[in-house]
Steps between C-alpha positions, in 0.01 A plus 500: 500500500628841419512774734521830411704763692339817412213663646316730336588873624240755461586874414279707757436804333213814593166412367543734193860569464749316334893602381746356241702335742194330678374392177870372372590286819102318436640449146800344589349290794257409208758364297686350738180318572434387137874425465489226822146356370391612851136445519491802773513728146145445517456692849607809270212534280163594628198253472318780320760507243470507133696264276484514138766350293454423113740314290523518123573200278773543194231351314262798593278319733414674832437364876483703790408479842318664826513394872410684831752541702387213739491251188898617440599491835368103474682475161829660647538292783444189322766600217751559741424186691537241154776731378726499853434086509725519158773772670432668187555898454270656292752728343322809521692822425330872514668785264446838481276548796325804528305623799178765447289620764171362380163620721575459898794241366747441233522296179795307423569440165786243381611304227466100647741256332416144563807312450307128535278620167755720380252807440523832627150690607545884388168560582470382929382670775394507881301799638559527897315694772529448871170320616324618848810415727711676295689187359566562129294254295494366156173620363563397108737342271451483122694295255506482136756252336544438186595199376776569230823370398668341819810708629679135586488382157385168538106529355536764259 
């Protein structure tokens, strides 16, 4: 049985204040999260949360997908559970990350490379707010990938 050795740190922020450096640090936590296949990256998100991801064929067909943040939260932790059985790291690297204060919270945008697939998502993001305690909260994530010509070369 694996045990994992991070717990899940919550940013306590003011009700309707946020700042660049409270927002980075939940980033990073979030990553670090992802990066571990913790399943305490689901604590992050809120279970009001929107989550709409789409994903483009190269043959032009279309799928795309929307869960409440409760449903993801499920999804998460049972991702991170099958995926840490196989000690296998998802590979997931953010570029050009850009914070912008978005409503009482901020939008971070960031170009997602997923080095298991070998695609990179231009088009990802995750709105944050703090929630009623003050603990910044995932409140949406969109996705868009697009399924072109591999980056690793071997199914182009």
């Amino acid at each position: 049985m694996l045990a994992f050795g991070l717990a899940v740190e919550l940013i306590a922020l003011p009700a309707a204040a946020t700042d660049d450096d409270d927002t980075q640090a939940f980033f990073a936590r979030f990553q670090e999260l992802e990066r571990t296949l913790n399943p305490d990256i689901a604590d992050l998100y809120s279970d009001s949360a929107k989550v709409h991801g789409e994903f483009v064929y190269e043959n032009g067909s279309f799928r795309e997908f929307d869960w409440n943040g409760a449903t993801y939260k499920f999804q998460l932790r049972l991702q991170a559970t099958a995926a840490a059985q196989y000690q296998s790291d998802r590979g997931i690297l953010y570029s050009n990350v850009r914070y912008e204060r978005f409503e009482d919270g901020f939008r971070i945008y960031a170009e997602r490379y997923e080095a298991d697939s070998c695609f990179a998502n231009k088009n990802w993001y995750l709105v944050v707010r703090p929630d009623s305690e003050g603990n910044l909260r995932i409140v949406e994530e969109f996705s868009l990938k697009w399924d072109g010509p591999s980056r690793c070369g071997w199914h182009d």
